[in-house]
Short mmCIF file of C-alpha atoms and ligand atoms in Angstrom, two decimals:
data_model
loop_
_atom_site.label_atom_id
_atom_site.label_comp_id
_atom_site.label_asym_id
_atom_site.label_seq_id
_atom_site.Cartn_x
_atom_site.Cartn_y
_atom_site.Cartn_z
CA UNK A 1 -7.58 11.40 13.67
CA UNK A 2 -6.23 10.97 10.15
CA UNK A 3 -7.83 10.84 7.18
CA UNK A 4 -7.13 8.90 4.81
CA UNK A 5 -8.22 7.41 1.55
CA UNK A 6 -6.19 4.00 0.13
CA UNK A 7 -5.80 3.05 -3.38
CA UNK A 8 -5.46 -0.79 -3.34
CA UNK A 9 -5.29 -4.05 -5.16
CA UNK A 10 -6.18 -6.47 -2.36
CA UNK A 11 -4.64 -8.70 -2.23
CA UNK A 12 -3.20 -10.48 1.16
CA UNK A 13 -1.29 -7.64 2.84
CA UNK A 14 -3.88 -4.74 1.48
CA UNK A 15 -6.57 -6.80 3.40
CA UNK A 16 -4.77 -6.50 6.87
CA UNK A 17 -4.04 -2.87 5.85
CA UNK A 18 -7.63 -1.73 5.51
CA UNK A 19 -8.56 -3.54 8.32
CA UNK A 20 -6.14 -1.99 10.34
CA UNK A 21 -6.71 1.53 8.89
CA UNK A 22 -10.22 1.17 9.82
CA UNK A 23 -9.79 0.76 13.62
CA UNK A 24 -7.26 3.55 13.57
CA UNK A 25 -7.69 6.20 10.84
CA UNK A 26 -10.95 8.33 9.36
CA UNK A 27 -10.86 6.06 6.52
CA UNK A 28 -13.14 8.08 4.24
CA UNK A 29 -12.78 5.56 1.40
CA UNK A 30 -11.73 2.96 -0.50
CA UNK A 31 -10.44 2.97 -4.30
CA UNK A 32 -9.45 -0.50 -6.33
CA UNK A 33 -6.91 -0.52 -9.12
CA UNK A 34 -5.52 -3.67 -11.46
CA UNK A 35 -2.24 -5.28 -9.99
CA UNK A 36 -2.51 -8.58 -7.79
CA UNK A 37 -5.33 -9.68 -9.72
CA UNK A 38 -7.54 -8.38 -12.08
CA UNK A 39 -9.74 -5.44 -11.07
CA UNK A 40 -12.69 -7.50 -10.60
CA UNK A 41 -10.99 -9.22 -8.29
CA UNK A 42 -9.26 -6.45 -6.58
CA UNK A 43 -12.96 -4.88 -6.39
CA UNK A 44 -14.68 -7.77 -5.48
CA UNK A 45 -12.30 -8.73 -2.44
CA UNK A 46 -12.21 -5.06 -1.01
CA UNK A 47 -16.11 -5.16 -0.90
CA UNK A 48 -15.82 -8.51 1.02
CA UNK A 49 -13.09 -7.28 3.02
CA UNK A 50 -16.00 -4.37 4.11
CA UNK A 51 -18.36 -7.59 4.86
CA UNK A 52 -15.44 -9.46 6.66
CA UNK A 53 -14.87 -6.70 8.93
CA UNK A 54 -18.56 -5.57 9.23
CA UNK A 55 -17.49 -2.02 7.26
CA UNK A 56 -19.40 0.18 5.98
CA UNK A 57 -16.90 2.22 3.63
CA UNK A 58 -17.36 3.73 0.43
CA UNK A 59 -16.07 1.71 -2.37
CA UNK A 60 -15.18 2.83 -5.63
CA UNK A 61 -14.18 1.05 -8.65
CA UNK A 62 -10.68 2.09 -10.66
CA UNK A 63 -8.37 1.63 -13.71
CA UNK A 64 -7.88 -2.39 -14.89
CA UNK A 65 -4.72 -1.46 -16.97
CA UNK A 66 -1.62 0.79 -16.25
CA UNK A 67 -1.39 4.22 -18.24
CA UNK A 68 1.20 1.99 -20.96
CA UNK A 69 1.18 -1.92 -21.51
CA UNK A 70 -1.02 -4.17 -20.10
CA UNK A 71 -1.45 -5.53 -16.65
CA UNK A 72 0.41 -7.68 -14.91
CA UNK A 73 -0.77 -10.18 -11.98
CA UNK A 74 0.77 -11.91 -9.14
CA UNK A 75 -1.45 -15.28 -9.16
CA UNK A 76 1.97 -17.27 -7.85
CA UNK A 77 1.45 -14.77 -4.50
CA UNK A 78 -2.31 -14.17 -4.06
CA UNK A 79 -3.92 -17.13 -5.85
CA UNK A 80 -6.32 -16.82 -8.77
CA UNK A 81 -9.16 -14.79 -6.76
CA UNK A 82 -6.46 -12.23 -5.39
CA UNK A 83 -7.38 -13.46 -1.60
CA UNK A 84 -6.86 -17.19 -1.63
CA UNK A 85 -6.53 -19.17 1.39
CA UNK A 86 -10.38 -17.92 2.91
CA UNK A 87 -13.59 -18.07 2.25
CA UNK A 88 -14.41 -14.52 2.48
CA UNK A 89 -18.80 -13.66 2.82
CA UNK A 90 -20.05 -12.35 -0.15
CA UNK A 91 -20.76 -8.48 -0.36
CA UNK A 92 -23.62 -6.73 0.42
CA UNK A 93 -21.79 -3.22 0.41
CA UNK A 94 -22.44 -1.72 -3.44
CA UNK A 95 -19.44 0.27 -5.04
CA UNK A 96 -20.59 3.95 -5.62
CA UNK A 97 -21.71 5.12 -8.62
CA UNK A 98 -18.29 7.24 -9.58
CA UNK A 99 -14.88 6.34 -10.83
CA UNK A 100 -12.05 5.97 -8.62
CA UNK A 101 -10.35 8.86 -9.98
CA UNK A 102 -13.39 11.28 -9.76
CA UNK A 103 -13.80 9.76 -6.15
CA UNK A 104 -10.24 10.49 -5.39
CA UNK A 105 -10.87 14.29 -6.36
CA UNK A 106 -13.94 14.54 -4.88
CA UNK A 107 -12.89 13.65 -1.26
CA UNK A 108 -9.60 15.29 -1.56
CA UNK A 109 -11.60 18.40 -2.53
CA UNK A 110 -14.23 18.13 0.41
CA UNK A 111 -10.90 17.21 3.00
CA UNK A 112 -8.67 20.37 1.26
CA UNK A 113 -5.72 20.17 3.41
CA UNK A 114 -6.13 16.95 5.29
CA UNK A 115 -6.51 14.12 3.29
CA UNK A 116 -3.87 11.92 2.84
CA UNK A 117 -3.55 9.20 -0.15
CA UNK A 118 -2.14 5.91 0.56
CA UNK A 119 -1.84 4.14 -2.50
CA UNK A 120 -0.68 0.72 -1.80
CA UNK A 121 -0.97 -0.94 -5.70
CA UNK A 122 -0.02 0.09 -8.46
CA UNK A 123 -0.53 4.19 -8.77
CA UNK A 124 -2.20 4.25 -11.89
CA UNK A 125 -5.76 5.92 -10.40
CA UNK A 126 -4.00 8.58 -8.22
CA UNK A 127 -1.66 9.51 -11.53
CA UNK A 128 -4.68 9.92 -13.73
CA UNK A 129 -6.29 12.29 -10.75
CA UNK A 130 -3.34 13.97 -10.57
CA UNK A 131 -3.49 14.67 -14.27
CA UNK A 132 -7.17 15.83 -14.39
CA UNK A 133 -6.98 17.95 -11.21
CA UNK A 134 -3.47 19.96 -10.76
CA UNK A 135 -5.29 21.37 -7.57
CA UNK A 136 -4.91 18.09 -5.79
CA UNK A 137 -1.34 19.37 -5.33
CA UNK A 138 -2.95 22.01 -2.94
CA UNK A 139 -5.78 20.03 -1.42
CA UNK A 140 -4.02 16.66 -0.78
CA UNK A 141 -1.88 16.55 2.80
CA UNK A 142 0.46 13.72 1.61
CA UNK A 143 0.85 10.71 -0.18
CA UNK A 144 2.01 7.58 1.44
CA UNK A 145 3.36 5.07 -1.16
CA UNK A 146 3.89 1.21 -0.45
CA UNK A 147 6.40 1.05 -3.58
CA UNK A 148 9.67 0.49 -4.88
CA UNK A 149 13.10 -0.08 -2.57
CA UNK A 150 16.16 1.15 -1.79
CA UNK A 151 17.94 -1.71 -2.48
CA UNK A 152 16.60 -4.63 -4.37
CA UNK A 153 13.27 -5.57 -6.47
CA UNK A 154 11.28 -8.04 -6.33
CA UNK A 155 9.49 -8.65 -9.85
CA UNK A 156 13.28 -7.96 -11.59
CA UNK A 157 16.49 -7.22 -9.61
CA UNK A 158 15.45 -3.95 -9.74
CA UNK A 159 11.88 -3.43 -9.80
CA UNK A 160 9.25 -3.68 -7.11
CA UNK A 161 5.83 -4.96 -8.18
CA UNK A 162 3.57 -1.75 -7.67
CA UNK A 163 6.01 0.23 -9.54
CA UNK A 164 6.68 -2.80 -12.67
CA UNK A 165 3.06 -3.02 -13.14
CA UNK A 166 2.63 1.23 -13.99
CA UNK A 167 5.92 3.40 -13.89
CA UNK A 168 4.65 6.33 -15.97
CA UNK A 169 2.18 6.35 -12.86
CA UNK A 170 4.78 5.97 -10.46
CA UNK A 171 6.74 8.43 -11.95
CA UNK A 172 4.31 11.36 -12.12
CA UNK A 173 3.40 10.32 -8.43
CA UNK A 174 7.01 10.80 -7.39
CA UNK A 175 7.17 14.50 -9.70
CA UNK A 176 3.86 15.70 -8.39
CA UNK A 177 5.61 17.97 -5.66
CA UNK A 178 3.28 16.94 -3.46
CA UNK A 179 4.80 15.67 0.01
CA UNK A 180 5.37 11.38 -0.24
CA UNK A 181 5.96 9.16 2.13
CA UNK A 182 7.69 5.99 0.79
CA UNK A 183 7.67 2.95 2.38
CA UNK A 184 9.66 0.09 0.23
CA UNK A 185 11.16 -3.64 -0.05
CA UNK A 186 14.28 -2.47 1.83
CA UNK A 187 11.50 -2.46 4.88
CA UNK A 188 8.65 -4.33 4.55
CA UNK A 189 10.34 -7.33 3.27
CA UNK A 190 11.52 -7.76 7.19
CA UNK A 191 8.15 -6.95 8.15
CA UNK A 192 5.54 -9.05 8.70
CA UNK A 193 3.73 -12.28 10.53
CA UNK A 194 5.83 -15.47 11.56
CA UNK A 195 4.19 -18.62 11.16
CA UNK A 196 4.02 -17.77 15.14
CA UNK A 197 1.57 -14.74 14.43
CA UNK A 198 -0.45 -16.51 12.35
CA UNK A 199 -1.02 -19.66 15.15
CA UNK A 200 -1.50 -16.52 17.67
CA UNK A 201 -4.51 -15.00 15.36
CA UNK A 202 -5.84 -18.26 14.47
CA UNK A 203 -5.75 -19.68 18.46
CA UNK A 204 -7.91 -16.45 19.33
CA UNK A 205 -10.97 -18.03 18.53
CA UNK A 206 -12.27 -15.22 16.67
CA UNK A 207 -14.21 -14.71 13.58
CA UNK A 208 -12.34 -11.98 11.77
CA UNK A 209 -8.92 -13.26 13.09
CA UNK A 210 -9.55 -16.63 11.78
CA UNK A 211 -10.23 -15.59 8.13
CA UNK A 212 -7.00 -13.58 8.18
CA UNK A 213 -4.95 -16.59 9.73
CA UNK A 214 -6.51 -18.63 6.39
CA UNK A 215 -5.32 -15.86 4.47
CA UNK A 216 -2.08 -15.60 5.81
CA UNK A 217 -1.12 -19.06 6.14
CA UNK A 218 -1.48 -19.23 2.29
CA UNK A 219 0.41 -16.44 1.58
CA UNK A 220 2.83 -17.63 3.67
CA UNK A 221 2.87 -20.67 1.99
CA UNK A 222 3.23 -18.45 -1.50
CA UNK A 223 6.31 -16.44 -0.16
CA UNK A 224 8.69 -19.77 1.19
CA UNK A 225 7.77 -21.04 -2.22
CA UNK A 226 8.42 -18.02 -4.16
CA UNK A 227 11.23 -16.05 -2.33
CA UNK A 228 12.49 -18.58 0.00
CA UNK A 229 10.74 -16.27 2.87
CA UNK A 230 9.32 -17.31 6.03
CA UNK A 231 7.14 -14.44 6.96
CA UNK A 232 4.11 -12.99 5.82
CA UNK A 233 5.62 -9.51 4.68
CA UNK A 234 3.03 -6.84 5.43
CA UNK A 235 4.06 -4.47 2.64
CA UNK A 236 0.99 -2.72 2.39
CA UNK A 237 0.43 -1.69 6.20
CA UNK A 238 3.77 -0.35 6.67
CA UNK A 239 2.51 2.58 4.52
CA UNK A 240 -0.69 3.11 7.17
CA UNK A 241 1.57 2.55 10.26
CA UNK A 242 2.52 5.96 10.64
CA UNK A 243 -0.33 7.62 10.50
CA UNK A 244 -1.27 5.54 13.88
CA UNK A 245 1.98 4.76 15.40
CA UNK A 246 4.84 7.66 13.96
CA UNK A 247 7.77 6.38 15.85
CA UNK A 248 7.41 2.62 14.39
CA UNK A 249 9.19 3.44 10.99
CA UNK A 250 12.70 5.54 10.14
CA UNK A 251 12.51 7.92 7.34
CA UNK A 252 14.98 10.25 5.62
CA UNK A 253 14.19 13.18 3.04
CA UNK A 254 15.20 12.80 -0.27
CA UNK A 255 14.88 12.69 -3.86
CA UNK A 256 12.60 9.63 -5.43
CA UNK A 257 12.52 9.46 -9.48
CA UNK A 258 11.63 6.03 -11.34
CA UNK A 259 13.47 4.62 -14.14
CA UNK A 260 11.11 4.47 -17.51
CA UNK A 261 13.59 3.53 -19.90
CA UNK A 262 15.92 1.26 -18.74
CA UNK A 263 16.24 -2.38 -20.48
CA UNK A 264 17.10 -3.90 -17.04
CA UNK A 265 15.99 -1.30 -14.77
CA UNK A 266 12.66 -0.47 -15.54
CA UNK A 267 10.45 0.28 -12.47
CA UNK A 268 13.52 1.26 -10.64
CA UNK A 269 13.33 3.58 -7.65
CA UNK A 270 16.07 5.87 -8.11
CA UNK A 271 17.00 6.99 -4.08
CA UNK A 272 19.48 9.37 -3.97
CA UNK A 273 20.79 7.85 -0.57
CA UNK A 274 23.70 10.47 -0.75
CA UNK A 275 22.71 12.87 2.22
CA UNK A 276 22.71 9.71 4.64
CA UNK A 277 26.11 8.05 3.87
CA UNK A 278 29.26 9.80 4.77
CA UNK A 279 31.50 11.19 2.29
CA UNK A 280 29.21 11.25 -0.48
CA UNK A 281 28.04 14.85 -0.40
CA UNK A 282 24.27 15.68 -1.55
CA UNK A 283 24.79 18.04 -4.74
CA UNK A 284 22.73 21.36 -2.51
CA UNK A 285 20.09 21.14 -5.63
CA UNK A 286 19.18 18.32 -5.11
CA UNK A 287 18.77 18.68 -1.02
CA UNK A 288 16.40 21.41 -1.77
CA UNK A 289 14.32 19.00 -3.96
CA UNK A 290 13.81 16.17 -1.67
CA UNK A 291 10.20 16.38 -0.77
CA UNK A 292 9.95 12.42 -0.42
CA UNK A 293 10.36 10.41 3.32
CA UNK A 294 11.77 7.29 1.88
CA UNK A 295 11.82 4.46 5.28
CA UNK A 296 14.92 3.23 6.25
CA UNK A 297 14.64 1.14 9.03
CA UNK A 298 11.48 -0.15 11.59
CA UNK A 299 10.80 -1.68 14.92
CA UNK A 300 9.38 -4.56 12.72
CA UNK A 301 8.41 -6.48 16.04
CA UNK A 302 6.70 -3.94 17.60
CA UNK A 303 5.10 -3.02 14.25
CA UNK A 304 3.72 -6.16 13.90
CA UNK A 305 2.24 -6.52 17.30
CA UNK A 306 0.63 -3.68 16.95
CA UNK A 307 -1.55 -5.24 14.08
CA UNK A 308 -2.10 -8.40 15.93
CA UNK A 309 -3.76 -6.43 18.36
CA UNK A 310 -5.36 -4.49 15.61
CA UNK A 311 -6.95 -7.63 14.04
CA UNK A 312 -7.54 -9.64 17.07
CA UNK A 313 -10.29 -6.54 18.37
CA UNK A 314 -12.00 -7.20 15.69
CA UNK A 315 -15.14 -9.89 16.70
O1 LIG B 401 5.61 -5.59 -3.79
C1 LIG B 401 4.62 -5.66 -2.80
C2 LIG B 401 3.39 -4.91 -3.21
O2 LIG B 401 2.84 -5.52 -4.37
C3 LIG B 401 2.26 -4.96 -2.17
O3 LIG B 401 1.47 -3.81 -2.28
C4 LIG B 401 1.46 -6.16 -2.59
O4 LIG B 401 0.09 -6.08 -2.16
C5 LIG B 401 1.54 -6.03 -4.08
O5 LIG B 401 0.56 -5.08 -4.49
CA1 LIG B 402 -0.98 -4.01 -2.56
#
């Protein structure tokens, strides 16, 4: 079994990814970072997430500001708390008594070799790790990154939110030479609950599936309102997906770098898409380089059943 440690800001889709990374992965822990709300929000909702699901998961606390600027939040998506739409129970789980970064090296150095990363928010704690441990680059399996797209934003044209709200971290993510798996927009935009699901979940009658339908149905609500979508797009569990189901998602190898300086193009994820379009030959460098799995396509469907199932096991 996998295991895996996810940096996240829940945050609507993060919840159903934890849950759904708990029933299928050795999730050894949990980290919080700034980015759909503040990071006592973040914090707060992943420790009631724990009590939601009856989890008992370490929790640590991370960074409430990117490594330049200041934070940005998506209240218009998740709601003031970060998890509107439920009333979630109130902790009883207590974060442990190290940073996120620190916790992010310690596990990574007591898995060397098997841990994988899935940061799912923006990447500022797994940047700063990076930074004060260049041996993570040995010990860490792979990252899996819910970030960026290969076509179009959605916080500018060009920008996805996780990467706006810290490029520098993004950036250093992408360089780390470590092996990433990138999951963005291009996918999980076409990737989540119908108003359908949500009925389905809700109709089940049980406890844990009923919060989530409240939880969906207003993020729902947020994404007709703010995209003109109707789906719940689950973003963040299209980056655990694999881990459980490998055959659910596309990916190709390639290069990943993130624009920093752009005026209109800031947060960018650069794809070089080259190697999987005729005619447009991959310069050989740049072959050699790709250590990144960006997604291309998914059984969206089948994906999505799979975490029905997922949530409606839980009691
Ligand atoms: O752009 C979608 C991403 O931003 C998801 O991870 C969502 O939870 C928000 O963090
Ligand atoms: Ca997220």
């Amino acid at each position: 079994m996998t295991k895996i440690l996810i940096d996240c800001d829940p945050g609507h889709d993060d919840a159903v990814a934890l849950l759904f990374a708990a029933r299928h992965l050795d999730l050894v822990g949990i980290t919080t970072v700034h980015g759909n709300s503040s990071l006592e929000n973040t914090t707060h909702n992943a420790l009631a997430l724990m009590e939601l699901g009856g989890l008992d998961i370490p929790v640590a606390c991370g960074c409430a500001a990117p490594l330049v600027g200041n934070a940005t939040f998506a209240p218009h998506i998740h709601g003031k708390s970060g998890l509107d739409g439920a009333t979630l129970p109130q902790p009883s789980l207590k974060l442990v008594d190290a940073h996120a970064v620190d916790f992010i090296i310690d596990q990574a150095e007591r898995h060397r070799g098997e841990l994988v990363v899935a940061v799912i928010g923006p990447q500022t704690n797994l940047a700063l790790a990076l930074r004060r441990e260049p041996r993570l680059a040995q010990w860490l399996r792979e990252i899996t990154v819910m970030g960026g797209s290969t076509t179009t934003g959605n916080v500018t044209p060009a920008a996805e939110f996780n990467i706006y709200c810290d490029p520098e971290a993004a950036a250093a993510v992408f360089a780390s030479g470590i092996p990433v798996r990138m999951v963005g927009l291009n996918v999980t935009r076409r990737t989540g609950f119908t108003s359908a699901d949500v009925d389905r979940l809700r109709s089940s009658s049980r406890r844990v599936a009923g919060v989530i339908a409240d939880l969906l149905a207003f993020y729902l609500a947020r994404q007709r309102e703010s995209f003109g979508l109707d789906l719940a797009p689950m973003h963040d569990v299209c980056a655990i997906i694999p881990y459980a189901f490998p055959d659910l998602i596309r990916y190709g190898q390639t290069t990943v770098q993130v624009e920093l300086g752009g005026a209109l193009t800031r947060g960018m994820t650069v794809c070089d898409l080259r190697a999987f379009h005729p005619g447009t030959r991959l310069p050989a460098q740049l072959a050699q380089d790709g250590h990144v799995q960006v997604a291309l396509e998914a059984e969206s469907r089948l994906l999505i059943d799979r975490v029905i199932e997922t949530i409606l096991a839980y009691p």
